C-alpha cells in the first residue's frame, strides 16, 4: 500500500539544464498575449468593489427584512424579492473573485455590520424611510455600474470572459434601477420624513464606501 | 529529538512569525492583479531567468550565494555581470527559486482531484512545496536568514503571501469573504513554521515534517469550525434580542 506521500511526483533530475530552461521559458510564454497591468488593475478593482457593494446591499435588505417582516408584513415580500436578487448578484461576484483570483475587500466585516445597521435602522423609522434608503443606495449603485461599463468598454471584444463580465454588469445595473423604481413608485419613498437629508447622507456614505473598496 | 536549546530557538522564531503574519496580510493588500485564463501574467522570462536557472543547479553545492550566480552566468558565457544584473544578489536567486517552486505546484492538479477534502489538498500542496526544499535542506537556515534581512523582508513576505494564495487557489478553497485573509495568513504561518521545522528535521524522508504539517492544518481547521460555531451563536442571540423587543411591543 503506497502512502499518499509516495504518490507525489518527484521532479526528474535527468533533464539537462539547457533543455529544462528552454522548456520552462517556452511553456510559460506559449504565445499568449499579456493583459496590460492597467487593464488588470481595472478588472481587479471592478470585481472587488462590486462584490463589496453586493455584500452591502445584501446586509441592508437583510436588516430591513429583519424589522419590516413584523412591523409591516405587506412590504416584506417585496423586500424579500429584492434581497433574493442581491443574493444572486453576490454569488456571481463571489464566483468571479475565486475564478479570477481577485483579492476581496479587507473591510468586509465592517460592511457586514454597517449594512445591516443601516437597513435595520431605516426600517425602524418606518417603511417609507426604508424605501428612501433603498432609493439612495440604488441610485448610487446604478450610476456606479454605468461608470464601470464605460471604464471597461475597450475590453468588450478582447475575450469572451470580458464580455461575460460586462453583460453581468449591465444586467445587475438594470436590477438595481428596478429596485429604485419599486421604492419610489411602489412604496412612496419620497414621502419619507426628512427625505432629502436621509437620501443625501446615505448617498455620500455609499460613495465613500465605493472609494474605499476600490483600494482596500 | 530536538535539544532544549533548539526547541527554544524554534519557539522564538515561531513567536516572530506572529509579527510577520500581520505584515503578510498587509503586504497582501499591495500589488494584486486580475488572473485571466486567456492571458498569461508570468514573470519568468529573458536572459536573467536563464542565468538564475543555471545558478539553481549550483545551489545544492554552493548555497544561495553570489558564487552560485557567478557560476550560473559563466555557463552561458557571462562573467562578472552578477553585481549589475542582480543588485540584491542572493535574494534574487531565492526569489527565483520561490517563484519556480510556486509554479511547479500546478503539476499537482490531477493528483489533487482524488482528494475529497480541501484541508487534505492543502496538506499535500504544502508537503509538495516542502519537497522542493529537499535538495537544499542544508542551506535552509541560510535562506531563511537572508529572507529576514530588513532590506529583503518585503520581498520574502510578498513571496509567502503569493505562495499561500497559490496553495488555496489550487486547493479550490471557496472563501471569498474575510476568511480569504485569515486562511491565507494561517497558511503562511503554517508553511513558515514547517520550513523552519524541516531545516532541523533528521527523520527518514522528513517523516516528522509531514506529521507536523498535518497536525498544524488539523488545528487550523478546528479553529475555523470554532469560528463558525461562534457566528451561529451570535445569530441566535440576535434573533433572541428581536423576540424580546417584539414582546415589549416594538
Coordinates of C-alpha atoms in Angstrom, one line a residue:
Chain A
X1 CA 0.0 0.0 0.0
X2 CA 1.5 3.3 -1.1
X3 CA 1.2 6.1 1.3
X4 CA -0.2 9.4 -0.1
X5 CA 3.2 11.0 0.1
X6 CA 4.7 8.5 -2.3
X7 CA 2.2 9.4 -4.9
X8 CA 3.5 12.9 -5.2
X9 CA 5.6 13.2 -8.3
X10 CA 9.3 13.9 -7.8
X11 CA 10.9 16.1 -10.3
X12 CA 13.3 14.2 -12.5
X13 CA 17.0 15.3 -12.5
X14 CA 17.8 13.7 -15.8
X15 CA 16.7 16.7 -18.0
X16 CA 19.7 18.8 -19.0
X17 CA 19.9 22.3 -17.7
X18 CA 19.6 23.9 -21.1
X19 CA 16.7 21.8 -22.2
X20 CA 14.8 22.4 -19.0
X21 CA 15.4 26.2 -19.2
X22 CA 14.1 26.2 -22.8
X23 CA 11.1 24.1 -21.8
X24 CA 10.4 26.3 -18.8
X25 CA 10.5 29.6 -20.7
X26 CA 8.6 28.2 -23.8
X27 CA 5.9 26.6 -21.7
X28 CA 5.2 29.8 -19.8
X29 CA 5.2 32.2 -22.7
X30 CA 3.3 30.0 -25.2
X31 CA 2.3 32.9 -27.5
X32 CA -0.3 34.2 -25.1
X33 CA -0.9 37.9 -25.0
X34 CA -0.1 39.8 -21.9
X35 CA -3.0 41.5 -20.2
X36 CA -1.8 45.0 -19.6
X37 CA -1.2 46.0 -16.0
X38 CA -3.7 48.9 -16.3
X39 CA -6.4 46.6 -17.5
X40 CA -5.6 44.0 -14.9
X41 CA -5.9 46.7 -12.2
X42 CA -9.2 47.9 -13.6
X43 CA -10.7 44.5 -13.6
X44 CA -9.3 43.7 -10.2
X45 CA -10.9 46.8 -8.6
X46 CA -14.2 46.3 -10.6
X47 CA -14.7 42.9 -9.2
X48 CA -13.6 43.7 -5.7
X49 CA -15.8 46.8 -5.3
X50 CA -18.8 45.1 -6.9
X51 CA -18.5 42.2 -4.6
X52 CA -18.3 44.5 -1.6
X53 CA -21.3 46.5 -3.0
X54 CA -23.5 43.5 -3.4
X55 CA -22.5 42.4 0.1
X56 CA -23.5 45.7 1.5
X57 CA -26.8 45.5 -0.4
X58 CA -27.4 42.1 1.0
X59 CA -26.9 43.3 4.5
X60 CA -29.1 46.3 4.0
X61 CA -32.0 44.2 2.7
X62 CA -31.4 41.7 5.5
X63 CA -31.6 44.4 8.1
X64 CA -34.8 45.8 6.5
X65 CA -36.4 42.4 6.3
X66 CA -35.4 41.7 9.9
X67 CA -37.6 44.6 11.1
X68 CA -40.2 45.0 8.4
X69 CA -41.5 41.4 8.4
X70 CA -43.1 42.2 11.7
X71 CA -43.8 46.0 11.6
X72 CA -45.1 46.0 8.0
X73 CA -45.9 42.4 6.7
X74 CA -47.3 43.8 3.5
X75 CA -43.9 45.1 2.3
X76 CA -41.9 42.0 3.4
X77 CA -42.4 40.0 0.2
X78 CA -41.1 42.9 -1.9
X79 CA -38.1 43.3 0.3
X80 CA -37.5 39.5 0.1
X81 CA -37.7 39.6 -3.6
X82 CA -35.1 42.4 -3.9
X83 CA -33.0 40.6 -1.3
X84 CA -33.1 37.4 -3.3
X85 CA -31.9 39.2 -6.4
X86 CA -29.0 40.7 -4.4
X87 CA -28.1 37.3 -3.2
X88 CA -27.7 36.1 -6.8
X89 CA -25.6 39.2 -7.6
X90 CA -23.3 38.5 -4.6
X91 CA -22.9 34.8 -5.5
X92 CA -21.9 35.8 -9.1
X93 CA -19.2 38.2 -7.8
X94 CA -18.0 35.7 -5.2
X95 CA -17.5 33.3 -8.2
X96 CA -15.5 36.0 -10.1
X97 CA -13.4 36.6 -7.0
X98 CA -12.5 32.9 -6.8
X99 CA -12.2 32.2 -10.6
X100 CA -10.0 35.3 -11.4
X101 CA -8.1 35.3 -8.1
X102 CA -9.2 38.8 -7.1
X103 CA -8.5 39.9 -3.6
X104 CA -11.8 40.6 -1.8
X105 CA -12.1 43.8 0.2
X106 CA -10.3 43.9 3.5
X107 CA -13.1 45.9 5.1
X108 CA -15.8 43.2 4.8
X109 CA -16.5 42.8 8.5
X110 CA -17.2 46.5 8.7
X111 CA -19.6 46.4 5.7
X112 CA -21.4 43.4 7.3
X113 CA -22.2 45.4 10.4
X114 CA -22.7 48.8 8.7
X115 CA -25.0 47.5 6.0
X116 CA -27.2 45.6 8.5
X117 CA -27.4 48.6 10.8
X118 CA -28.3 50.9 8.0
X119 CA -31.1 48.6 6.8
X120 CA -32.5 47.9 10.3
X121 CA -32.1 51.5 11.4
X122 CA -34.1 52.9 8.4
X123 CA -36.7 50.2 8.8
X124 CA -37.2 51.2 12.4
X125 CA -38.0 54.7 11.1
X126 CA -40.8 53.2 9.0
X127 CA -41.5 51.6 5.7
X128 CA -41.1 54.9 3.7
X129 CA -37.7 55.6 5.3
X130 CA -36.5 52.1 4.4
X131 CA -37.6 52.7 0.8
X132 CA -35.8 56.0 0.8
X133 CA -32.7 54.2 1.9
X134 CA -33.2 51.7 -1.0
X135 CA -33.7 54.7 -3.4
X136 CA -30.5 56.3 -2.3
X137 CA -28.4 53.2 -2.4
X138 CA -29.6 52.0 -5.8
X139 CA -29.2 55.5 -7.2
X140 CA -25.5 55.4 -6.4
X141 CA -25.0 51.7 -7.3
X142 CA -26.8 52.1 -10.6
X143 CA -24.6 55.0 -11.6
X144 CA -21.6 53.1 -10.4
X145 CA -22.3 50.2 -12.7
X146 CA -22.7 52.6 -15.6
X147 CA -19.3 54.1 -14.8
X148 CA -17.8 50.6 -14.8
X149 CA -19.4 49.7 -18.1
X150 CA -17.8 52.8 -19.7
X151 CA -14.5 52.1 -18.0
X152 CA -14.3 48.6 -19.4
X153 CA -15.8 49.3 -22.9
X154 CA -12.4 48.8 -24.6
X155 CA -12.2 45.3 -23.2
X156 CA -15.5 44.1 -24.8
X157 CA -14.0 42.3 -27.8
X158 CA -10.8 41.1 -26.3
X159 CA -12.0 37.9 -24.8
X160 CA -15.3 36.1 -24.1
X161 CA -14.7 36.4 -20.3
X162 CA -14.7 40.2 -20.5
X163 CA -18.0 40.2 -22.5
X164 CA -19.5 37.9 -19.8
X165 CA -18.4 40.2 -17.0
X166 CA -19.8 43.3 -18.8
X167 CA -23.1 41.6 -19.5
X168 CA -23.4 40.9 -15.8
X169 CA -22.6 44.5 -15.0
X170 CA -25.4 45.6 -17.4
X171 CA -27.9 43.1 -16.0
X172 CA -27.2 44.0 -12.4
X173 CA -27.4 47.7 -13.2
X174 CA -30.9 47.1 -14.6
X175 CA -31.9 45.1 -11.5
X176 CA -30.7 47.9 -9.2
X177 CA -32.6 50.5 -11.2
X178 CA -35.7 48.3 -11.0
X179 CA -35.3 48.3 -7.2
X180 CA -35.1 52.1 -7.3
X181 CA -38.3 52.3 -9.3
X182 CA -40.0 49.9 -6.9
X183 CA -39.0 52.0 -3.9
X184 CA -40.1 55.3 -5.4
X185 CA -43.2 54.4 -7.4
X186 CA -44.4 51.4 -5.5
X187 CA -43.8 52.4 -1.9
X188 CA -43.7 56.2 -1.9
X189 CA -40.0 56.5 -0.9
X190 CA -40.1 60.3 -1.4
X191 CA -42.7 60.8 1.3
X192 CA -40.2 59.6 4.0
X193 CA -39.6 62.0 6.8
X194 CA -36.5 64.2 6.1
X195 CA -36.2 62.5 2.7
X196 CA -33.6 64.9 1.3
X197 CA -31.4 64.7 4.4
X198 CA -31.7 60.9 4.6
X199 CA -31.0 60.2 1.0
X200 CA -28.1 62.6 0.6
X201 CA -26.4 61.3 3.7
X202 CA -26.8 57.7 2.6
X203 CA -25.6 58.5 -0.9
X204 CA -22.5 60.2 0.4
X205 CA -21.8 57.1 2.6
X206 CA -22.2 54.8 -0.4
X207 CA -19.8 56.8 -2.5
X208 CA -17.2 56.8 0.3
X209 CA -17.6 53.0 0.6
X210 CA -17.1 52.6 -3.1
X211 CA -14.0 54.7 -3.0
X212 CA -12.5 52.6 -0.1
X213 CA -13.4 49.2 -1.6
X214 CA -11.7 50.1 -4.9
X215 CA -8.5 50.4 -2.9
X216 CA -8.9 48.2 0.1
Chain B
X1 CA 15.0 14.7 19.2
X2 CA 15.3 18.5 19.4
X3 CA 17.6 19.7 22.1
X4 CA 16.1 22.1 24.6
X5 CA 18.1 24.9 23.0
X6 CA 16.9 24.1 19.6
X7 CA 13.3 23.9 20.8
X8 CA 13.7 27.3 22.4
X9 CA 15.1 28.7 19.2
X10 CA 12.3 27.2 17.2
X11 CA 9.8 28.7 19.7
X12 CA 11.4 32.1 19.5
X13 CA 11.3 32.0 15.7
X14 CA 7.7 30.9 15.8
X15 CA 6.8 33.8 18.0
X16 CA 8.4 36.1 15.4
X17 CA 6.1 34.6 12.9
X18 CA 3.1 36.3 14.6
X19 CA 4.7 39.7 13.9
X20 CA 5.3 38.7 10.3
X21 CA 1.8 37.5 9.8
X22 CA 0.3 40.9 10.1
X23 CA 2.8 42.2 7.6
X24 CA 1.9 39.3 5.3
X25 CA -1.7 40.4 5.4
X26 CA -0.8 44.0 4.9
X27 CA 1.5 43.1 2.0
X28 CA -1.3 41.1 0.5
X29 CA -3.2 44.4 0.2
X30 CA -0.4 45.6 -2.1
X31 CA 0.0 44.8 -5.7
X32 CA -2.5 42.2 -6.8
X33 CA -3.9 41.6 -10.2
X34 CA -6.8 40.1 -12.2
X35 CA -6.0 36.5 -13.1
X36 CA -7.2 35.7 -16.6
X37 CA -7.5 32.3 -18.2
X38 CA -6.7 33.8 -21.6
X39 CA -3.8 36.0 -20.7
X40 CA -0.5 34.9 -19.1
X41 CA 0.8 37.0 -16.3
X42 CA 4.1 35.2 -15.8
X43 CA 7.2 36.9 -14.6
X44 CA 9.7 34.4 -15.8
X45 CA 11.3 35.4 -19.0
X46 CA 14.5 36.6 -20.6
X47 CA 18.2 36.2 -20.0
X48 CA 18.1 36.9 -16.3
X49 CA 15.8 33.8 -15.8
X50 CA 18.3 31.7 -17.8
X51 CA 21.2 32.8 -15.6
X52 CA 19.2 32.2 -12.4
X53 CA 18.0 28.8 -13.8
X54 CA 21.6 27.7 -14.2
X55 CA 22.5 29.2 -10.9
X56 CA 20.0 27.0 -9.2
X57 CA 21.9 24.0 -10.4
X58 CA 24.8 25.1 -8.2
X59 CA 22.8 25.9 -5.1
X60 CA 23.0 22.3 -3.6
X61 CA 26.8 22.7 -3.5
X62 CA 27.3 26.4 -3.1
X63 CA 24.1 27.6 -1.3
X64 CA 22.3 30.8 -2.1
X65 CA 25.4 32.8 -2.7
X66 CA 27.0 35.2 -5.1
X67 CA 29.2 32.3 -6.3
X68 CA 26.2 30.3 -7.4
X69 CA 25.0 33.2 -9.6
X70 CA 28.5 33.7 -11.0
X71 CA 28.7 30.0 -11.8
X72 CA 25.2 30.2 -13.5
X73 CA 26.3 33.1 -15.6
X74 CA 29.6 31.5 -16.7
X75 CA 27.7 28.6 -18.1
X76 CA 26.1 31.0 -20.5
X77 CA 29.2 32.8 -21.3
X78 CA 28.8 35.8 -18.9
X79 CA 31.4 36.7 -16.4
X80 CA 31.4 39.3 -13.6
X81 CA 28.0 40.6 -14.5
X82 CA 26.1 39.5 -11.4
X83 CA 26.6 42.7 -9.5
X84 CA 24.9 44.8 -12.1
X85 CA 22.2 42.4 -13.2
X86 CA 21.4 41.2 -9.7
X87 CA 21.8 44.0 -7.2
X88 CA 20.1 42.1 -4.4
X89 CA 22.4 39.1 -5.1
X90 CA 21.3 36.0 -3.1
X91 CA 17.8 37.4 -2.6
X92 CA 17.2 37.5 -6.4
X93 CA 18.2 33.9 -6.6
X94 CA 16.0 33.0 -3.6
X95 CA 13.1 34.9 -5.2
X96 CA 13.5 33.0 -8.4
X97 CA 13.6 29.7 -6.5
X98 CA 10.4 30.6 -4.7
X99 CA 8.7 31.6 -8.0
X100 CA 9.8 28.4 -9.7
X101 CA 8.6 26.2 -6.9
X102 CA 5.3 28.0 -6.8
X103 CA 4.7 27.5 -10.5
X104 CA 5.7 23.8 -10.1
X105 CA 2.7 23.3 -7.8
X106 CA 0.3 23.4 -10.7
X107 CA 1.6 20.0 -11.8
X108 CA -0.2 18.6 -8.8
X109 CA -3.7 19.4 -10.1
X110 CA -4.5 15.9 -11.5
X111 CA -3.5 14.3 -8.2
X112 CA -5.5 16.8 -6.1
X113 CA -8.7 15.8 -7.7
X114 CA -8.5 12.5 -6.0
X115 CA -8.5 14.1 -2.5
X116 CA -12.1 15.0 -1.4
X117 CA -11.3 17.5 1.4
X118 CA -9.9 20.9 1.0
X119 CA -7.7 20.6 4.0
X120 CA -6.3 17.3 2.7
X121 CA -5.4 19.1 -0.6
X122 CA -3.8 21.9 1.4
X123 CA -1.6 19.4 3.3
X124 CA -0.5 17.8 0.0
X125 CA 0.3 21.2 -1.6
X126 CA 2.4 22.3 1.4
X127 CA 4.1 19.0 1.6
X128 CA 4.9 19.1 -2.2
X129 CA 6.3 22.6 -1.8
X130 CA 8.5 21.4 1.1
X131 CA 9.7 18.5 -1.0
X132 CA 11.1 21.2 -3.3
X133 CA 13.5 22.0 -0.5
X134 CA 14.9 18.5 -0.2
X135 CA 18.0 19.2 -2.4
X136 CA 18.9 22.4 -0.5
X137 CA 17.8 21.4 3.0
X138 CA 21.3 22.0 4.4
X139 CA 21.0 25.6 3.1
X140 CA 17.6 26.3 4.5
X141 CA 18.9 28.2 7.6
X142 CA 21.0 30.4 5.4
X143 CA 18.0 31.0 3.0
X144 CA 15.7 31.9 5.9
X145 CA 18.3 34.2 7.4
X146 CA 18.7 36.1 4.1
X147 CA 14.9 36.3 3.8
X148 CA 14.7 38.1 7.2
X149 CA 17.2 40.8 6.4
X150 CA 15.3 44.1 6.7
X151 CA 16.1 45.0 3.1
X152 CA 14.7 41.7 1.9
X153 CA 11.7 41.3 4.2
X154 CA 9.2 42.9 1.9
X155 CA 10.2 40.7 -1.0
X156 CA 10.1 37.5 1.1
X157 CA 6.8 38.3 2.7
X158 CA 5.3 39.0 -0.7
X159 CA 6.5 35.6 -1.9
X160 CA 5.0 34.0 1.1
X161 CA 1.7 35.7 0.5
X162 CA 1.7 34.6 -3.1
X163 CA 2.5 31.1 -2.1
X164 CA -0.4 30.9 0.3
X165 CA -2.7 32.3 -2.4
X166 CA -1.5 29.7 -4.9
X167 CA -2.0 26.9 -2.4
X168 CA -5.5 27.9 -1.6
X169 CA -6.4 28.5 -5.2
X170 CA -5.1 25.1 -6.3
X171 CA -6.9 23.5 -3.3
X172 CA -10.1 25.1 -4.7
X173 CA -10.9 26.9 -1.4
X174 CA -14.2 28.6 -1.8
X175 CA -13.8 31.5 0.7
X176 CA -14.5 34.9 -0.9
X177 CA -15.2 36.8 2.4
X178 CA -12.9 37.9 5.2
X179 CA -11.9 34.3 5.6
X180 CA -9.9 34.8 2.4
X181 CA -7.5 36.8 4.6
X182 CA -7.5 34.7 7.7
X183 CA -6.9 31.5 5.8
X184 CA -4.0 32.9 3.8
X185 CA -2.5 34.2 7.0
X186 CA -2.9 30.8 8.5
X187 CA -1.3 29.0 5.5
X188 CA 1.6 31.5 5.5
X189 CA 2.2 30.8 9.2
X190 CA 2.0 27.0 8.8
X191 CA 4.3 27.0 5.8
X192 CA 6.9 29.2 7.6
X193 CA 6.8 27.1 10.7
X194 CA 7.0 23.9 8.7
X195 CA 10.0 25.2 6.7
X196 CA 11.8 26.0 10.0
X197 CA 10.9 22.6 11.3
X198 CA 12.2 21.0 8.2
X199 CA 15.6 22.7 8.5
X200 CA 16.2 20.7 11.7
X201 CA 14.4 17.5 10.8
X202 CA 16.6 14.4 10.7
X203 CA 13.9 11.8 10.4
X204 CA 13.9 9.5 7.3
X205 CA 12.2 11.2 4.3
X206 CA 11.3 14.1 6.6
X207 CA 8.5 12.0 8.2
X208 CA 8.3 14.3 11.2
X209 CA 7.8 17.3 9.0
X210 CA 4.9 15.7 7.2
X211 CA 3.3 14.9 10.6
X212 CA 4.0 18.5 11.7
X213 CA 2.2 19.9 8.7
X214 CA -0.8 17.6 9.2
X215 CA -1.2 18.5 12.9
X216 CA -1.0 22.2 12.1
X217 CA -3.6 22.0 9.4
X218 CA -6.0 20.0 11.6
X219 CA -5.5 22.6 14.3
X220 CA -6.3 25.4 11.9
X221 CA -9.4 23.5 10.7
X222 CA -10.6 23.1 14.3
X223 CA -10.2 26.9 14.8
X224 CA -12.2 27.6 11.7
X225 CA -15.0 25.3 13.0
X226 CA -14.9 27.2 16.2
X227 CA -15.3 30.5 14.4
X228 CA -18.4 29.1 12.5
X229 CA -19.9 28.0 15.8
X230 CA -19.4 31.4 17.4
X231 CA -21.1 33.1 14.4
X232 CA -24.0 30.7 14.7
X233 CA -24.3 31.5 18.4
X234 CA -24.3 35.2 17.5
X235 CA -27.1 34.8 15.0
X236 CA -29.2 33.0 17.7
X237 CA -28.6 35.8 20.1
X238 CA -29.7 38.4 17.6
X239 CA -32.9 36.6 17.0
X240 CA -33.5 36.3 20.7
X241 CA -33.0 40.1 21.1
X242 CA -35.5 40.7 18.4
X243 CA -38.0 38.4 20.1
X244 CA -37.6 40.3 23.4
X245 CA -38.1 43.6 21.6
X246 CA -41.3 42.3 20.0
X247 CA -42.7 41.1 23.3
X248 CA -42.3 44.6 24.6
X249 CA -44.4 46.0 21.8
X250 CA -41.9 47.4 19.4

